Coordinates of C-alpha atoms in Angstrom, one line a residue:
Chain A
M1 CA 139.8 87.0 78.3
S2 CA 141.4 83.8 80.2
Q3 CA 139.4 80.7 81.0
S4 CA 138.8 81.8 84.7
D5 CA 137.8 85.4 83.7
F6 CA 135.3 84.0 81.3
A7 CA 133.9 81.7 84.0
L8 CA 133.5 84.6 86.3
W9 CA 131.8 86.6 83.5
V10 CA 129.4 83.8 82.7
Y11 CA 128.5 83.3 86.4
L12 CA 128.0 87.1 87.0
S13 CA 126.3 87.9 83.7
R14 CA 123.4 85.3 85.0
T15 CA 123.0 86.9 88.3
P16 CA 120.4 89.7 88.8
L17 CA 123.2 91.5 90.9
L18 CA 125.3 92.6 87.9
W19 CA 122.4 94.1 85.9
L20 CA 120.8 95.8 88.8
T21 CA 124.2 97.3 89.7
L22 CA 124.9 98.4 86.1
T23 CA 121.4 100.0 85.8
I24 CA 121.9 102.0 89.0
F25 CA 125.5 103.1 88.1
V26 CA 124.8 104.0 84.4
Y27 CA 121.8 106.1 85.7
V28 CA 123.8 107.8 88.4
L29 CA 126.4 108.8 85.8
A30 CA 123.9 110.1 83.3
D31 CA 122.2 112.0 86.0
R32 CA 125.5 113.6 87.1
I33 CA 126.1 114.6 83.5
S34 CA 122.5 116.0 83.3
A35 CA 123.1 118.0 86.4
K36 CA 126.4 119.4 85.2
L37 CA 124.8 120.5 82.0
N38 CA 122.1 122.3 84.0
R39 CA 119.4 119.9 83.2
N40 CA 119.7 120.5 79.4
P41 CA 116.8 118.7 77.9
L42 CA 119.0 116.9 75.3
A43 CA 120.9 115.4 78.3
N44 CA 118.0 113.4 79.5
P45 CA 119.3 110.8 81.9
V46 CA 116.6 108.3 80.9
L47 CA 117.3 108.4 77.3
H48 CA 121.1 108.2 77.6
S49 CA 121.0 105.4 80.2
V50 CA 118.7 103.4 77.9
W51 CA 121.0 103.4 74.8
V52 CA 124.2 102.9 76.8
I53 CA 122.7 99.8 78.6
G54 CA 121.3 98.7 75.3
L55 CA 124.7 98.7 73.8
I56 CA 126.2 96.8 76.6
L57 CA 123.5 94.3 76.3
S58 CA 124.1 93.9 72.6
F59 CA 127.9 93.8 72.9
T60 CA 127.7 91.1 75.6
H61 CA 124.9 89.1 73.7
T62 CA 122.9 89.4 76.9
P63 CA 119.1 88.7 76.4
Y64 CA 116.7 91.2 77.5
R65 CA 115.0 88.6 79.8
T66 CA 118.4 88.2 81.7
Y67 CA 118.8 91.8 82.1
F68 CA 115.3 92.2 83.5
E69 CA 115.8 89.8 86.1
G70 CA 118.1 92.2 87.8
A71 CA 116.5 95.4 86.5
Q72 CA 113.1 94.5 87.7
F73 CA 113.7 95.5 91.2
V74 CA 114.1 99.1 89.9
H75 CA 111.1 98.7 87.5
F76 CA 109.0 97.4 90.4
M77 CA 109.4 100.7 92.3
L78 CA 107.3 102.6 89.6
G79 CA 104.2 101.4 91.5
P80 CA 105.1 102.7 95.0
A81 CA 106.6 105.9 93.4
T82 CA 103.3 106.4 91.6
V83 CA 101.4 106.1 95.1
A84 CA 104.1 108.5 96.6
L85 CA 102.7 111.3 94.2
A86 CA 100.1 111.7 96.8
V87 CA 102.7 113.3 99.2
P88 CA 103.5 116.4 97.1
L89 CA 100.0 116.6 95.9
Y90 CA 98.9 116.8 99.6
A91 CA 101.6 119.3 100.5
H92 CA 100.5 121.6 97.6
R93 CA 96.6 120.9 97.9
R94 CA 95.8 124.6 98.5
T95 CA 97.6 125.5 95.2
V96 CA 95.9 122.6 93.4
M97 CA 92.4 123.4 94.7
R98 CA 92.8 126.9 93.5
V99 CA 93.4 125.8 89.9
L100 CA 91.0 122.8 89.8
L101 CA 89.1 124.3 86.8
P102 CA 92.1 125.0 84.8
M103 CA 93.3 121.5 85.5
I104 CA 90.2 119.9 84.3
G105 CA 90.1 122.0 81.0
A106 CA 93.7 121.3 80.4
L107 CA 93.2 117.7 81.0
A108 CA 90.4 117.4 78.3
A109 CA 92.4 119.6 75.9
G110 CA 95.7 117.9 76.3
A111 CA 94.4 114.3 76.1
I112 CA 92.2 114.9 73.2
A113 CA 94.8 116.9 71.4
A114 CA 97.5 114.1 72.0
M115 CA 95.2 111.4 70.7
V116 CA 93.5 113.1 67.8
S117 CA 96.6 114.8 66.4
A118 CA 98.8 111.7 66.6
V119 CA 96.3 109.6 64.8
L120 CA 95.5 112.1 62.2
I121 CA 99.0 113.0 61.4
A122 CA 100.1 109.4 61.0
K123 CA 97.0 108.7 58.9
V124 CA 97.9 111.4 56.6
L125 CA 101.4 110.1 56.3
G126 CA 100.1 106.7 55.4
V127 CA 100.6 104.7 58.5
P128 CA 98.6 101.4 58.3
H129 CA 95.3 101.3 60.2
D130 CA 96.3 98.6 62.8
V131 CA 99.4 100.8 63.9
L132 CA 97.0 103.8 64.3
I133 CA 95.0 101.8 66.9
S134 CA 98.3 101.3 69.1
L135 CA 99.1 105.0 68.6
A136 CA 95.9 106.4 70.1
P137 CA 96.7 105.8 73.8
K138 CA 100.5 106.9 73.6
S139 CA 100.2 109.7 76.1
V140 CA 99.1 107.7 79.1
T141 CA 101.4 105.5 81.4
V142 CA 102.8 102.3 79.8
G143 CA 100.6 99.8 81.7
V144 CA 97.4 101.6 81.0
A145 CA 98.2 102.2 77.3
M146 CA 99.0 98.5 76.9
G147 CA 95.6 97.5 78.3
I148 CA 94.0 100.1 76.1
A149 CA 95.6 98.6 73.0
E150 CA 94.7 95.2 73.9
R151 CA 91.1 96.1 74.3
T152 CA 90.8 98.1 71.1
G153 CA 92.5 95.5 68.9
G154 CA 95.9 97.0 68.9
D155 CA 99.5 95.6 69.6
P156 CA 100.4 96.1 73.4
S157 CA 104.1 95.9 72.6
L158 CA 104.0 98.4 69.9
A159 CA 101.8 100.5 72.1
A160 CA 104.5 100.3 74.9
V161 CA 107.3 101.4 72.5
L162 CA 105.2 104.4 71.2
V163 CA 104.3 105.4 74.8
L164 CA 108.0 105.5 76.0
M165 CA 109.0 107.2 72.8
T166 CA 106.3 110.0 73.5
G167 CA 107.6 110.3 77.0
A168 CA 111.1 110.8 75.8
I169 CA 109.9 113.3 73.2
G170 CA 107.8 115.3 75.8
A171 CA 110.7 115.4 78.3
I172 CA 113.1 116.8 75.6
I173 CA 110.9 119.3 73.8
V174 CA 108.9 120.7 76.8
T175 CA 111.5 123.2 78.0
P176 CA 112.5 124.8 74.8
L177 CA 108.7 124.8 73.6
M178 CA 107.4 126.4 76.8
N179 CA 110.2 129.1 76.8
A180 CA 109.5 129.8 73.3
V181 CA 105.7 130.5 73.9
R182 CA 106.8 132.4 77.2
V183 CA 104.6 130.3 79.5
R184 CA 106.5 130.6 82.9
D185 CA 103.8 129.4 85.1
M186 CA 105.2 125.9 86.5
R187 CA 101.8 124.7 87.4
A188 CA 100.6 124.9 83.8
R189 CA 103.9 123.6 82.3
G190 CA 104.0 120.7 84.7
F191 CA 100.4 119.7 84.2
A192 CA 100.4 119.9 80.5
L193 CA 103.6 117.7 80.5
G194 CA 102.1 115.0 82.8
V195 CA 99.1 114.8 80.6
A196 CA 101.1 114.6 77.3
A197 CA 104.1 112.7 78.3
H198 CA 103.1 110.6 81.6
G199 CA 105.8 109.4 83.9
I200 CA 108.8 110.2 81.9
G201 CA 107.6 113.7 81.6
T202 CA 106.8 113.7 85.3
A203 CA 110.4 112.5 86.0
R204 CA 111.9 115.3 84.1
A205 CA 109.6 117.9 85.7
F206 CA 110.6 116.7 89.1
Q207 CA 114.4 117.4 88.2
V208 CA 113.4 120.9 87.2
D209 CA 111.0 122.2 89.6
I210 CA 109.0 120.7 92.6
M211 CA 106.0 122.5 91.7
A212 CA 106.1 121.3 88.1
G213 CA 106.7 117.8 89.2
T214 CA 103.7 118.0 91.6
F215 CA 101.3 119.2 88.8
S216 CA 102.8 116.7 86.2
G217 CA 102.1 113.9 88.6
I218 CA 98.5 115.1 88.8
G219 CA 98.4 115.4 85.1
M220 CA 99.7 112.1 84.6
G221 CA 97.3 110.4 87.1
L222 CA 94.2 112.1 85.7
N223 CA 95.0 111.2 82.2
G224 CA 95.5 107.5 83.4
L225 CA 91.9 107.8 84.3
L226 CA 90.6 109.8 81.1
T227 CA 92.3 108.3 78.2
P228 CA 91.0 104.7 78.7
I229 CA 87.4 106.3 78.3
L230 CA 88.3 108.5 75.5
V231 CA 90.2 106.1 73.1
P232 CA 87.1 103.7 72.4
V233 CA 84.9 106.8 71.8
F234 CA 87.4 108.7 69.5
L235 CA 88.9 105.7 67.6
P236 CA 86.2 104.7 65.4
L237 CA 85.7 108.4 64.4
L238 CA 89.3 108.9 63.7
L239 CA 89.9 105.7 61.7
G240 CA 86.6 106.0 59.8
Chain B
M1 CA 111.5 104.4 106.5
L2 CA 110.4 100.7 106.6
I3 CA 106.9 101.7 107.7
S4 CA 106.7 104.3 104.9
L5 CA 107.7 102.0 102.2
G6 CA 105.2 99.5 103.6
L7 CA 102.5 102.0 103.6
L8 CA 103.1 102.9 100.1
L9 CA 103.1 99.2 99.1
L10 CA 99.9 98.8 101.1
C11 CA 98.1 101.6 99.2
Q12 CA 99.2 100.2 95.8
L13 CA 98.0 96.6 96.9
L14 CA 94.6 98.0 98.0
G15 CA 94.5 100.0 94.7
E16 CA 95.2 97.0 92.6
A17 CA 92.7 94.7 94.6
L18 CA 90.1 97.4 94.1
V19 CA 90.6 97.6 90.4
H20 CA 90.6 93.9 89.9
A21 CA 87.5 93.4 92.2
L22 CA 85.5 96.1 90.5
G23 CA 86.9 95.1 86.9
V24 CA 87.5 98.7 86.1
P25 CA 90.2 99.5 83.6
L26 CA 92.1 102.0 85.7
P27 CA 95.8 101.9 87.0
G28 CA 95.9 100.3 90.5
P29 CA 98.8 102.5 91.6
V30 CA 96.8 105.7 90.7
I31 CA 94.0 104.5 92.9
G32 CA 96.7 103.7 95.6
M33 CA 97.7 107.4 95.2
A34 CA 94.2 108.5 95.7
L35 CA 93.9 106.3 98.9
L36 CA 97.2 107.7 100.4
L37 CA 96.0 111.2 99.8
V38 CA 92.6 110.4 101.6
L39 CA 94.8 109.0 104.4
L40 CA 97.0 112.2 104.5
L41 CA 93.8 114.5 104.5
M42 CA 92.6 112.5 107.6
R43 CA 96.0 112.3 109.3
D44 CA 95.3 114.8 112.0
Q45 CA 92.1 112.8 113.1
L46 CA 93.9 109.6 112.9
T47 CA 97.0 110.4 114.8
P48 CA 96.3 108.3 117.8
V49 CA 96.1 105.0 115.7
L50 CA 98.7 105.9 112.9
P51 CA 102.3 104.7 113.4
H52 CA 104.4 107.6 114.5
E53 CA 106.5 107.6 111.1
V54 CA 103.4 108.7 109.3
G55 CA 103.1 112.0 111.1
D56 CA 107.0 112.9 111.7
G57 CA 107.9 113.7 108.2
T58 CA 109.6 110.2 107.4
L59 CA 106.7 109.4 104.9
E60 CA 107.4 112.8 103.2
K61 CA 111.2 112.1 103.1
T62 CA 110.7 108.5 101.7
S63 CA 108.2 109.7 99.1
T64 CA 110.5 112.6 98.1
G65 CA 113.4 110.4 97.8
L66 CA 111.5 107.9 95.6
L67 CA 110.1 110.7 93.3
A68 CA 113.7 112.3 92.9
N69 CA 114.7 109.1 91.3
L70 CA 111.7 108.5 89.2
S71 CA 113.8 108.6 86.1
L72 CA 115.8 105.5 87.1
M73 CA 112.6 103.4 87.3
F74 CA 111.8 103.9 83.6
I75 CA 115.3 102.6 82.4
P76 CA 114.4 98.8 82.5
A77 CA 111.2 99.3 80.4
G78 CA 113.2 101.8 78.1
V79 CA 115.9 99.2 77.4
G80 CA 113.2 96.8 76.4
V81 CA 111.7 99.3 74.0
V82 CA 115.2 99.9 72.4
Q83 CA 115.0 96.1 71.5
R84 CA 111.6 96.5 70.0
L85 CA 112.3 99.8 68.0
D86 CA 112.0 97.6 64.8
L87 CA 108.3 97.8 65.4
V88 CA 108.5 101.4 64.7
V89 CA 111.5 101.7 62.3
S90 CA 109.6 99.4 59.8
H91 CA 107.0 102.2 59.4
G92 CA 109.7 104.8 58.4
P93 CA 109.8 108.4 59.8
A94 CA 106.0 108.8 59.7
I95 CA 105.5 107.6 63.2
L96 CA 108.3 109.6 64.7
V97 CA 106.8 112.8 62.9
A98 CA 103.4 112.1 64.4
L99 CA 104.8 111.5 67.9
I100 CA 106.8 114.6 67.9
F101 CA 104.1 116.9 66.4
S102 CA 101.3 115.4 68.5
T103 CA 103.2 115.8 71.7
A104 CA 104.0 119.5 71.0
I105 CA 100.4 120.0 69.9
A106 CA 99.2 118.2 73.2
L107 CA 101.6 120.5 75.3
L108 CA 100.5 123.6 73.8
A109 CA 96.8 123.0 73.9
G110 CA 97.3 121.9 77.6
V111 CA 99.2 125.0 78.7
A112 CA 96.8 127.2 76.6
V113 CA 93.7 126.0 78.2
F114 CA 95.3 126.0 81.7
R115 CA 96.3 129.7 81.2
L116 CA 93.0 130.7 79.8
L117 CA 90.9 129.2 82.6
A118 CA 93.5 130.2 85.3
R119 CA 92.9 134.0 84.3
L120 CA 89.2 133.3 84.4
V121 CA 89.3 132.1 88.1
G122 CA 92.0 134.9 88.9
E123 CA 94.8 132.5 89.3
A124 CA 96.9 133.8 86.6
T125 CA 100.7 134.5 87.5

């Protein structure tokens, strides 16, 4: 790199513009590939964009803080997008109202199963006590999980890592798992995914089927209300 | 388009304000979603006072556009997580095993109960 190229790089790498542009283009590419592969779960666009950008940051010695100054504009849209879930919910309100009881049951079952099984499996495998606390809220959306971890004496950053890993795992396993147990009802598939794997699951659901996406959004929203109540109740029992 | 985006932000803002004012540990955007849903349910009654855009399909188009790109919005947080993977790696594969199995168990529990109760209310497909 010549001196002037380097100066240009130093200038650009510090502007939010470069990292925002990179985020969008890496995602567009990952999404195109995912679409070309018929939305194969292993071609998950979030997963692949994340490691590609992570590699670029590490090669260019760019601190996350610098990257986030650009990427925050995309990150910020999570809030309005969550509000926007009301639109498909409204459009499908009749279908939703017909399965209100199944949704309430599946919400309770999915939320409790996620928390109890995660903590118990990890406990049996010898994961330390303080990590188990941060593991309990792993199925809800990241902001809520961090708040729960904070209130129950866990580590919010660790909780965030576990939440995002859970989302990626859910988005990858849901299609093969549901096909294996022959569940074709997109309402059930979507709803269970939203409860178990929050927004990353919902993002996957919207790419596969609008009905699955709608129900996934409802599952995610309802679990965001239920898990903050469940964790403080169940955690002492599970850790005891 | 701009009014639709503004309306989404306004709902989120009211949701955040409500959550903070009441001191409840709930996500503000989820409350915002509930507020927008209420607004949509009352849309026909409110038509004279609402901006044209809320009723002509633009709000729907804007929202659907946002949701189609929901994946993109998780990337910045995801990149942050990659840099903190040490938090998990230091505990070996135990956590990964717990995450994979518990997610599968939660998915199966969710669909099983959903299907069972759907059959009960005559909604099985």
